[in-house]
Coordinates of C-alpha atoms and ligand atoms in Angstrom, one line a residue:
Chain E
M12 CA 119.3 50.5 69.6
A13 CA 122.2 51.1 72.0
V14 CA 123.7 54.5 71.8
A15 CA 127.5 54.9 71.8
A16 CA 129.1 56.3 74.9
H17 CA 130.5 59.3 72.9
I18 CA 127.0 60.2 71.8
L19 CA 125.7 60.1 75.4
A20 CA 128.6 62.3 76.4
A21 CA 127.9 64.8 73.7
V22 CA 124.2 65.0 74.7
D23 CA 125.1 65.5 78.3
H24 CA 127.6 68.1 77.4
L25 CA 124.9 69.9 75.4
N26 CA 122.5 69.8 78.3
L27 CA 125.1 71.3 80.6
R28 CA 126.0 74.0 78.1
Y29 CA 122.3 74.9 77.9
I30 CA 121.6 75.1 81.6
Q31 CA 124.9 76.9 82.2
A32 CA 124.0 79.6 79.6
L33 CA 120.6 80.1 81.3
D34 CA 122.0 80.2 84.8
D35 CA 124.5 82.8 83.5
L36 CA 121.6 84.8 82.0
S37 CA 123.3 84.5 78.6
M38 CA 120.7 84.5 75.9
E39 CA 123.4 84.3 73.3
G40 CA 124.7 81.1 75.0
W41 CA 121.1 79.8 75.0
L42 CA 120.7 80.5 71.3
N43 CA 124.0 78.9 70.6
S44 CA 122.8 75.6 72.0
F45 CA 120.4 75.3 69.1
S46 CA 121.3 74.1 65.6
P47 CA 121.8 76.9 63.1
A48 CA 119.2 75.3 60.8
A49 CA 116.2 77.4 59.9
D50 CA 113.8 74.9 61.5
S51 CA 115.4 74.6 64.9
A52 CA 112.8 75.1 67.5
Y53 CA 112.0 75.7 71.2
V54 CA 108.5 75.1 72.7
C55 CA 107.8 75.7 76.4
I56 CA 104.4 74.4 77.2
S57 CA 102.4 73.5 80.2
E58 CA 101.8 69.8 81.1
E59 CA 98.1 70.5 81.0
N60 CA 98.0 71.9 77.4
D61 CA 100.4 69.1 76.3
R62 CA 98.2 66.3 77.9
R63 CA 95.0 67.7 76.6
G64 CA 96.4 68.2 73.1
L65 CA 95.9 72.0 73.2
P66 CA 98.6 73.5 71.0
L67 CA 99.0 76.8 72.8
A68 CA 102.4 77.3 74.5
L69 CA 104.0 79.7 76.9
M70 CA 106.8 80.2 74.4
L71 CA 106.4 79.0 70.9
D72 CA 109.6 79.5 69.0
D73 CA 109.1 77.0 66.1
C74 CA 111.8 78.4 63.8
R75 CA 115.3 79.8 64.1
A76 CA 113.9 83.3 63.4
R77 CA 111.8 83.1 66.5
L78 CA 114.7 81.9 68.7
E79 CA 116.6 84.9 67.6
D80 CA 113.6 87.1 68.3
R81 CA 113.4 85.7 71.8
V82 CA 116.9 86.9 72.4
T83 CA 115.8 90.4 71.3
F84 CA 112.7 90.3 73.6
V85 CA 114.9 89.6 76.7
T86 CA 117.9 91.7 75.9
K87 CA 116.4 94.7 74.1
I88 CA 112.6 94.9 74.4
W89 CA 112.1 93.9 78.1
A90 CA 115.5 95.2 79.4
G91 CA 115.0 97.3 82.5
T92 CA 111.3 96.5 83.0
F93 CA 111.4 93.2 84.8
Q94 CA 112.4 92.3 88.4
P95 CA 115.9 90.8 88.0
Y96 CA 116.3 87.2 88.9
R97 CA 118.7 84.3 88.4
T98 CA 118.0 80.6 88.1
R99 CA 119.7 77.3 88.9
H100 CA 118.7 74.6 86.5
F101 CA 119.2 70.9 87.2
V102 CA 118.9 68.4 84.4
Q103 CA 119.1 64.6 84.2
R104 CA 119.0 62.6 81.1
L105 CA 116.4 59.7 81.2
A106 CA 116.5 58.3 77.7
C107 CA 118.5 58.7 74.5
E108 CA 117.8 56.9 71.2
A109 CA 119.6 57.1 67.9
R110 CA 117.5 58.2 64.9
E111 CA 118.5 58.6 61.3
E112 CA 122.1 59.6 60.6
G113 CA 123.3 62.5 62.6
L114 CA 120.3 62.7 64.9
C115 CA 119.2 61.4 68.2
Q116 CA 116.2 61.7 70.4
A117 CA 116.5 62.4 74.1
V118 CA 114.3 62.9 77.1
S119 CA 115.6 64.6 80.3
N120 CA 114.0 65.8 83.6
F121 CA 114.6 69.3 84.6
S122 CA 114.0 71.5 87.6
V123 CA 114.4 75.2 87.8
T124 CA 115.0 77.1 91.0
L125 CA 114.4 80.9 90.9
I126 CA 116.8 83.1 92.9
Q127 CA 115.7 86.6 93.7
E128 CA 117.9 89.6 94.3
D129 CA 118.2 88.9 98.0
G130 CA 119.4 85.3 97.3
T131 CA 116.1 83.6 98.3
A132 CA 115.6 80.5 96.3
R133 CA 112.3 78.8 95.4
L134 CA 111.1 76.3 92.9
L135 CA 110.0 77.8 89.7
T136 CA 108.9 74.6 88.1
T137 CA 110.0 71.1 87.1
G138 CA 109.4 69.2 83.9
V139 CA 110.7 67.2 81.0
Y140 CA 112.7 68.2 77.9
Q141 CA 111.8 66.2 74.9
D142 CA 114.5 66.7 72.3
V143 CA 115.7 66.0 68.9
I144 CA 119.4 66.5 68.9
S145 CA 121.7 67.0 65.9
L146 CA 125.1 65.5 66.2
T147 CA 127.9 67.2 64.4
E148 CA 131.7 67.3 64.3
A149 CA 131.5 70.5 66.4
G150 CA 129.3 68.8 69.0
A151 CA 125.7 68.2 69.8
F152 CA 123.0 70.9 69.1
I153 CA 119.3 71.1 69.8
K154 CA 117.2 70.7 66.7
T155 CA 113.9 70.8 68.6
R156 CA 113.4 71.1 72.4
R157 CA 109.9 70.8 73.9
A158 CA 110.1 71.8 77.5
V159 CA 106.9 70.5 79.1
Y160 CA 106.6 72.1 82.6
D161 CA 104.6 70.6 85.4
A162 CA 103.3 73.7 87.3
N163 CA 99.6 73.8 86.5
V164 CA 99.7 77.4 87.6
L165 CA 103.1 79.1 87.4
P166 CA 104.2 80.8 90.6
Q167 CA 105.2 83.9 88.7
Y168 CA 105.8 85.3 85.2
F169 CA 108.8 84.2 83.2
V170 CA 111.4 86.3 81.4
Y171 CA 114.0 83.8 80.5
P172 CA 113.3 80.5 78.7
I173 CA 113.8 77.4 80.9
Chain W
M7 CA 72.3 101.0 90.2
D8 CA 72.1 98.2 92.8
M9 CA 74.2 98.9 95.8
P10 CA 74.2 96.1 98.2
G11 CA 73.3 97.4 101.6
D12 CA 74.2 95.3 104.6
Q13 CA 77.5 94.0 103.4
S14 CA 78.8 97.5 102.9
V15 CA 78.2 98.2 106.5
A16 CA 80.5 95.3 107.3
A17 CA 83.1 96.8 105.0
K18 CA 82.9 100.1 106.7
A19 CA 83.4 98.5 110.1
A20 CA 86.3 96.5 108.9
W21 CA 88.1 99.5 107.4
P22 CA 87.3 103.0 108.6
L23 CA 89.3 104.6 105.9
I24 CA 88.5 108.1 104.6
W25 CA 88.7 108.5 100.9
P26 CA 90.3 111.7 99.4
R27 CA 88.0 114.3 98.1
K28 CA 89.7 114.3 94.7
L29 CA 88.4 111.7 92.4
N30 CA 91.8 111.1 90.9
Q31 CA 93.4 109.9 94.2
I32 CA 93.1 106.4 95.5
P33 CA 94.4 105.5 99.0
K34 CA 97.2 102.9 98.7
E35 CA 95.9 101.1 101.8
V36 CA 93.2 99.5 99.7
F37 CA 95.8 97.4 97.9
V38 CA 97.4 95.9 101.0
S39 CA 94.7 95.3 103.6
P40 CA 93.7 91.6 104.5
G41 CA 90.7 92.8 106.4
L42 CA 89.4 94.8 103.5
F43 CA 89.8 91.8 101.3
E44 CA 87.4 89.8 103.5
A45 CA 84.8 92.5 103.1
E46 CA 85.3 92.6 99.3
L47 CA 84.7 88.8 99.2
K48 CA 81.3 89.4 100.7
T49 CA 80.3 92.5 98.8
I50 CA 81.9 92.0 95.4
F51 CA 82.9 88.4 94.8
H52 CA 79.9 86.9 96.5
G53 CA 77.7 89.9 96.0
D54 CA 75.3 91.1 93.3
I55 CA 77.8 91.1 90.5
W56 CA 78.3 88.8 87.5
H57 CA 81.7 87.0 87.2
P58 CA 82.9 85.4 83.9
V59 CA 83.9 81.8 85.0
A60 CA 84.2 79.9 81.7
H61 CA 83.6 80.0 78.0
A62 CA 81.4 77.3 76.4
A63 CA 84.3 76.4 74.1
E64 CA 86.2 75.1 77.1
L65 CA 83.4 72.5 77.7
P66 CA 82.4 71.4 74.2
N67 CA 81.0 68.0 75.0
P68 CA 78.4 66.6 77.5
G69 CA 80.3 65.5 80.6
D70 CA 83.0 68.1 80.2
F71 CA 83.9 70.0 83.3
K72 CA 86.4 72.5 84.7
T73 CA 87.0 73.7 88.2
F74 CA 87.4 77.3 89.1
S75 CA 87.0 79.7 92.1
L76 CA 84.9 82.7 92.9
G77 CA 87.0 84.4 95.5
R78 CA 87.6 81.3 97.8
T79 CA 84.4 79.5 96.8
P80 CA 85.4 76.4 94.7
L81 CA 83.3 76.0 91.6
L82 CA 82.6 73.0 89.4
I83 CA 81.4 74.1 85.9
T84 CA 79.9 71.3 83.8
R85 CA 78.1 70.6 80.6
G86 CA 75.3 68.2 81.3
A87 CA 73.9 65.5 79.2
D88 CA 71.3 68.0 78.0
G89 CA 74.0 70.2 76.6
K90 CA 73.4 72.9 79.2
I91 CA 76.2 74.5 81.3
N92 CA 75.9 74.3 85.0
V93 CA 77.8 76.4 87.5
L94 CA 77.9 74.3 90.7
V95 CA 79.7 74.6 94.0
N96 CA 82.5 72.1 94.2
S97 CA 81.5 70.9 97.7
C98 CA 79.7 67.8 98.6
T99 CA 76.2 68.4 100.1
H100 CA 76.9 65.9 102.8
R101 CA 79.9 67.1 104.8
G102 CA 81.4 69.6 102.4
T103 CA 84.2 67.6 100.9
Q104 CA 85.7 68.9 97.6
V105 CA 84.1 66.8 95.0
E106 CA 86.3 67.2 91.9
M107 CA 90.1 67.8 92.0
C108 CA 91.1 68.0 88.4
A109 CA 91.4 71.3 86.5
A110 CA 89.3 69.9 83.7
G111 CA 88.1 66.6 82.2
N112 CA 85.1 64.5 81.2
R113 CA 83.0 62.3 83.5
K114 CA 79.8 60.3 83.5
E115 CA 79.1 61.4 87.1
F116 CA 80.8 62.8 90.1
E117 CA 81.4 60.7 93.2
C118 CA 82.5 62.1 96.5
P119 CA 85.2 59.9 98.0
Y120 CA 84.3 60.3 101.6
H121 CA 80.9 58.5 101.8
R122 CA 80.5 57.8 98.1
W123 CA 77.5 60.1 97.4
A124 CA 77.1 60.2 93.6
F125 CA 76.0 63.3 91.6
E126 CA 74.9 63.7 88.1
I127 CA 77.1 65.8 85.8
S128 CA 74.4 68.5 86.1
G129 CA 74.6 68.3 89.9
E130 CA 71.6 66.3 91.0
L131 CA 72.2 63.7 93.8
I132 CA 71.9 60.2 92.3
G133 CA 72.2 58.2 95.5
C134 CA 74.0 57.6 98.8
P135 CA 75.1 54.4 100.5
G136 CA 72.9 53.5 103.5
M137 CA 70.2 56.0 102.6
S138 CA 67.4 53.9 104.3
E139 CA 69.0 54.8 107.6
F140 CA 69.1 58.6 107.0
S141 CA 66.9 61.0 109.0
P142 CA 63.2 60.7 108.2
D143 CA 63.0 64.1 106.5
F144 CA 66.0 63.5 104.2
D145 CA 64.9 64.4 100.7
K146 CA 67.3 63.4 98.0
S147 CA 66.0 66.0 95.5
R148 CA 67.2 68.8 97.9
Y149 CA 70.8 67.6 98.1
G150 CA 72.1 68.3 94.6
L151 CA 75.3 70.3 94.4
A152 CA 74.6 73.9 95.1
R153 CA 74.0 75.8 91.9
L154 CA 74.9 79.4 91.2
R155 CA 72.7 81.6 89.0
S156 CA 74.3 81.7 85.6
A157 CA 73.8 83.4 82.3
E158 CA 75.6 83.1 78.9
F159 CA 76.5 85.7 76.3
L160 CA 78.6 84.9 73.2
G161 CA 79.5 81.7 74.9
V162 CA 80.9 83.4 78.0
V163 CA 79.4 81.9 81.1
F164 CA 78.8 84.4 83.9
A165 CA 77.9 83.4 87.5
T166 CA 76.7 85.2 90.5
M167 CA 76.1 84.4 94.2
G168 CA 74.1 87.5 94.8
D169 CA 70.3 87.4 95.2
N170 CA 69.7 90.8 93.6
T171 CA 72.1 90.8 90.6
P172 CA 70.4 92.5 87.6
A173 CA 69.9 90.7 84.3
L174 CA 73.2 90.1 82.5
A175 CA 72.4 92.4 79.5
Q176 CA 71.5 95.2 81.9
W177 CA 74.6 94.7 84.0
L178 CA 76.9 94.7 80.9
G179 CA 75.3 97.7 79.2
E180 CA 75.3 98.5 75.5
D181 CA 78.9 99.6 75.2
M182 CA 80.3 96.5 76.8
I183 CA 78.0 94.3 74.7
R184 CA 79.4 96.0 71.6
A185 CA 83.0 95.5 72.9
M186 CA 82.3 91.8 73.6
K187 CA 81.1 91.4 70.0
V188 CA 84.2 93.0 68.6
I189 CA 86.4 90.7 70.7
L190 CA 84.5 87.4 70.4
G191 CA 82.6 87.8 67.1
D192 CA 79.6 85.5 67.2
G193 CA 81.1 83.6 70.2
R194 CA 81.5 80.3 68.3
L195 CA 85.0 79.7 69.5
K196 CA 87.5 76.8 69.8
L197 CA 89.8 76.6 72.7
L198 CA 93.6 76.7 71.9
G199 CA 94.9 76.4 75.4
Y200 CA 95.9 78.2 78.6
Q201 CA 98.7 80.1 80.2
K202 CA 98.1 80.1 84.0
V203 CA 100.0 82.2 86.5
R204 CA 99.8 83.7 89.9
Y205 CA 100.7 87.3 90.5
Q206 CA 101.7 88.7 93.9
V207 CA 99.3 91.6 93.6
N208 CA 95.9 92.8 94.8
W209 CA 93.1 92.2 92.4
K210 CA 92.4 95.9 92.1
A211 CA 95.9 96.7 90.9
Y212 CA 95.7 93.8 88.5
N213 CA 92.6 95.3 86.9
D214 CA 93.8 98.9 87.0
N215 CA 95.3 98.6 83.5
D216 CA 95.2 102.1 82.0
G217 CA 95.5 103.4 78.5
Y218 CA 98.3 105.8 79.5
H219 CA 101.0 103.2 80.1
A220 CA 100.7 101.2 76.8
G221 CA 103.2 103.2 74.7
L222 CA 105.4 103.9 77.7
L223 CA 105.9 100.6 79.6
H224 CA 105.7 98.4 76.6
T225 CA 108.7 99.0 74.4
A226 CA 107.3 96.7 71.8
F227 CA 104.4 99.2 71.3
R228 CA 106.8 101.9 70.7
L229 CA 109.0 99.8 68.3
L230 CA 105.8 99.0 66.4
N231 CA 104.8 102.6 66.3
W232 CA 101.5 101.7 67.9
Q233 CA 101.0 104.6 70.3
G234 CA 98.9 106.4 67.7
G235 CA 96.1 107.0 70.2
K236 CA 93.1 107.7 68.0
G237 CA 90.9 105.1 69.8
A238 CA 88.6 105.8 72.6
Q239 CA 87.6 104.4 76.0
F240 CA 84.1 103.7 77.2
M241 CA 83.1 103.4 80.9
T242 CA 79.9 102.4 82.7
E243 CA 78.9 103.6 86.1
N244 CA 79.0 100.1 87.4
G245 CA 82.7 99.8 86.9
H246 CA 83.3 98.4 83.4
M247 CA 85.5 99.9 80.8
S248 CA 86.6 99.1 77.3
I249 CA 89.4 100.5 75.2
M250 CA 88.9 100.4 71.4
A251 CA 92.3 101.2 70.1
E252 CA 93.1 102.2 66.6
L253 CA 96.5 100.8 65.8
Q254 CA 98.5 102.2 62.9
P255 CA 98.9 99.6 60.1
L256 CA 101.7 97.3 60.9
R257 CA 105.2 98.6 60.3
N258 CA 107.7 96.0 61.2
V259 CA 110.7 98.2 61.8
G260 CA 113.0 95.3 61.3
F261 CA 113.5 94.3 65.0
L262 CA 111.5 91.1 64.4
K263 CA 113.0 88.3 62.3
D264 CA 109.6 86.6 62.2
P265 CA 107.0 89.2 61.6
S266 CA 104.2 86.6 61.7
L267 CA 104.0 87.5 65.4
I268 CA 102.4 90.8 64.5
T269 CA 100.7 89.9 61.2
F270 CA 97.0 90.7 61.1
K271 CA 95.0 88.3 58.9
G272 CA 91.6 89.4 60.1
Q273 CA 89.2 91.3 57.9
D274 CA 88.4 94.6 59.7
P275 CA 91.4 96.8 60.4
A276 CA 89.3 99.0 62.8
K277 CA 89.1 95.9 65.0
R278 CA 92.8 95.4 65.5
A279 CA 92.8 95.9 69.2
S280 CA 90.2 96.1 72.0
V281 CA 90.4 95.5 75.7
L282 CA 87.4 95.0 77.9
E283 CA 87.6 95.1 81.7
L284 CA 84.5 94.0 83.4
F285 CA 84.1 94.8 87.1
P286 CA 85.8 93.4 89.1
I287 CA 88.4 91.3 87.3
G288 CA 87.0 90.0 84.1
V289 CA 89.2 90.8 81.1
M290 CA 88.8 90.1 77.5
V291 CA 91.3 91.1 74.8
K292 CA 91.5 91.0 71.1
H293 CA 94.8 92.0 69.6
L294 CA 95.5 91.4 66.0
D295 CA 94.3 87.8 65.5
T296 CA 94.6 86.9 69.2
I297 CA 91.4 86.2 71.1
N298 CA 92.0 86.1 74.8
I299 CA 89.7 85.8 77.9
R300 CA 91.5 86.2 81.2
F301 CA 89.6 84.3 83.9
A302 CA 91.0 85.7 87.2
I303 CA 90.7 84.5 90.8
A304 CA 91.2 86.9 93.7
H305 CA 92.7 84.5 96.3
S306 CA 93.7 87.0 98.9
H307 CA 94.7 90.7 99.3
D308 CA 98.1 89.8 97.8
C309 CA 97.5 87.0 95.3
T310 CA 95.6 87.1 92.1
E311 CA 95.6 84.0 89.8
V312 CA 95.0 84.5 86.1
H313 CA 94.0 81.8 83.6
Y314 CA 94.8 83.3 80.2
A315 CA 92.5 81.3 77.8
Y316 CA 93.1 81.7 74.1
F317 CA 90.6 80.9 71.4
A318 CA 90.3 80.5 67.6
H319 CA 87.0 80.7 65.7
Q320 CA 85.2 77.5 64.9
D321 CA 85.2 78.4 61.2
D322 CA 89.0 78.9 61.0
D323 CA 90.9 76.8 58.5
E324 CA 94.1 75.0 59.5
E325 CA 96.3 77.9 58.5
M326 CA 94.4 80.4 60.6
L327 CA 94.4 78.0 63.6
R328 CA 98.1 77.7 63.3
H329 CA 98.5 81.4 62.9
R330 CA 96.4 82.2 66.0
T331 CA 98.3 79.6 68.0
R332 CA 101.7 81.0 67.1
Q333 CA 100.6 84.6 67.7
A334 CA 98.7 84.0 70.9
S335 CA 101.5 82.0 72.5
N336 CA 104.2 84.7 72.1
L337 CA 102.3 88.0 72.1
L338 CA 100.0 88.7 75.1
G339 CA 100.4 86.4 78.1
P340 CA 102.7 86.4 81.1
C341 CA 105.7 86.2 78.9
G342 CA 104.3 87.7 75.7
M343 CA 106.3 90.2 73.7
I344 CA 104.1 93.2 74.4
S345 CA 102.8 92.2 77.8
M346 CA 105.4 90.6 80.0
E347 CA 106.2 94.0 81.6
D348 CA 102.6 94.2 83.0
A349 CA 103.3 91.2 85.1
S350 CA 106.4 92.8 86.5
I351 CA 104.6 96.0 87.3
F352 CA 101.8 94.2 89.1
Q353 CA 104.3 92.9 91.7
R354 CA 106.1 96.1 92.0
I355 CA 102.9 98.1 92.6
H356 CA 102.1 95.7 95.4
I357 CA 105.5 96.1 97.1
G358 CA 105.3 99.9 96.7
S359 CA 101.8 100.1 98.0
F360 CA 102.8 99.3 101.6
S361 CA 103.4 103.0 102.1
P362 CA 101.3 106.0 103.2
G363 CA 99.5 108.2 100.7
V364 CA 97.6 107.9 97.5
A365 CA 97.9 106.5 94.0
E366 CA 97.6 109.4 91.6
F367 CA 95.8 109.6 88.3
Q368 CA 96.8 112.5 86.1
K369 CA 96.8 111.8 82.4
G370 CA 93.6 113.2 81.0
V371 CA 92.2 114.7 84.2
K372 CA 90.4 117.9 83.4
D373 CA 88.6 118.4 86.7
P374 CA 89.8 116.4 89.8
Y375 CA 86.4 116.8 91.4
A376 CA 84.4 115.3 88.6
L377 CA 84.3 112.0 86.8
P378 CA 85.7 112.2 83.3
V379 CA 83.4 112.4 80.3
D380 CA 85.6 112.0 77.3
V381 CA 88.6 109.7 77.7
A382 CA 91.2 109.3 74.9
Q383 CA 92.9 106.0 74.1
N384 CA 96.1 107.0 76.0
D385 CA 94.4 108.6 79.1
E386 CA 94.4 106.9 82.5
T387 CA 91.1 108.6 83.5
G388 CA 89.2 105.5 82.1
Q389 CA 89.9 103.9 85.5
L390 CA 88.2 106.6 87.6
P391 CA 84.5 105.6 87.1
K392 CA 85.5 102.1 88.2
W393 CA 87.2 103.4 91.3
E394 CA 84.2 105.6 92.1
Y395 CA 81.9 102.6 91.8
Y396 CA 84.2 100.6 94.0
R397 CA 84.3 103.3 96.7
R398 CA 80.5 103.5 96.8
L399 CA 80.1 99.8 96.8
M400 CA 82.4 99.4 99.7
N401 CA 80.8 102.5 101.4
F402 CA 84.0 104.5 101.9
Q403 CA 83.2 108.1 102.7
R404 CA 84.9 111.0 100.9
A405 CA 86.8 113.6 103.0
E406 CA 84.9 116.8 103.4
I407 CA 87.8 118.9 102.4
Ligands
LIG525 S1 81.2 64.2 102.5 FE1 80.7 63.7 100.5 S2 79.8 61.8 100.8 FE2 80.2 62.4 102.8
LIG526 FE1 100.0 96.7 79.7

């Protein structure tokens, strides 16, 4: 089914809000990309686990309460203990399909560059976002995002979601 | 205790470092020396020591395999048609080509791409193109993939390249066997998945995880009021240690909107948390309902790779499987709520260790010239017998004064 141009624009806008929030290290902005529904979810999982049908994830926030807890981890629990870093995210929509009323399904490539204190940049990982997106009057919001990352072995630990 | 002889001489030659006389001081140079790492490869990683390389639950079916490394030696671990687990060297017996490239999978046989020699899943050589023109003394039965001596306990597969490694049960000792039983139960596990990461840290700093820091570095421990400290640490003279922690019953002080992350559904509250550190870098952890084996690879003096493997029990129902998956994913790994900080500290220790002087151990030290006897849950002295074993193994001499 062809997707209307305004829906594609809303999905792209959502993706840009999302990566802008992460690149600004704004966990509030990240949280605000998700639908306020109790079952909104973010799962960050390795390509290996995903391919092999292994359910374990790197971040498994399968309800709104866990998304909010992740904000607490980063901003309160871990504050001051990790080596500060920034990121540059790049995202490119590959596919978008309408689902039932008010929902669409989208797939996008992403790549995340990690920038250390001294400005050195290196690739953190690449991957695919598999999304269910909720379309509302106020704009598009993530209902569920599954970020499947390619790095079989991550080059370092993560603090922020990707 | 077995102390390998000739390799330690090599270590001494490579690194004429004098060790402080106090047992609670460790020279920081040992964390940053590439030459020392080469000696450690020989004496420790390829020496008379057992290394956990897999759990049987990672290879449930005949034909299943995973690749791994022991130091720099590439391993191919397989479950043969007979159901037995084989720890093989992932190097063709012809000209040494890497045989298998995938991290894991299932095959009927292995074929080396270079000249198409074919190997059974259990390692034996099946055949080679053009074999009739091979040298007259070529004996096919002697060209299976090289096999490491291996042994299994509670499903954990240990391997060794040493010729004089003691029997596994003797090497583990009673206290570590008990800790493994607390962590793995009867060992009938089911793989939930992995978190794999590289740390820019020396393997010795990676495995220097003390009981002192838990309530200090890890804010979540404090928030959960988990620094109680009534547990104990057990050490062996061959470098192992275990922490049996006694956590207070859960008190979610309201900072978590989803308390399932710290819910304990298991039966025995005394077994809420235990950590086992087997010399040199084998770690097993049980925390609440999370069962975790950390298979580590010492790549170099400044890179340690860790495969956090998480498990459920084979008898778990759907709800317990889901609970363990949800808890394990967010609690203990490289971005787990109570452990992310460890990852950051590893890298900062490494950066800070390029400096003169010693790393100090203080918490719990009663006599700096003797090994500790009683170690409380929150002491850092549990690391000292491991360091003393390492020093003797690598043949570093203590200063006279
Ligand atoms: S190197 Fe493997 S077949 Fe020749
Ligand atoms: Fe820790």
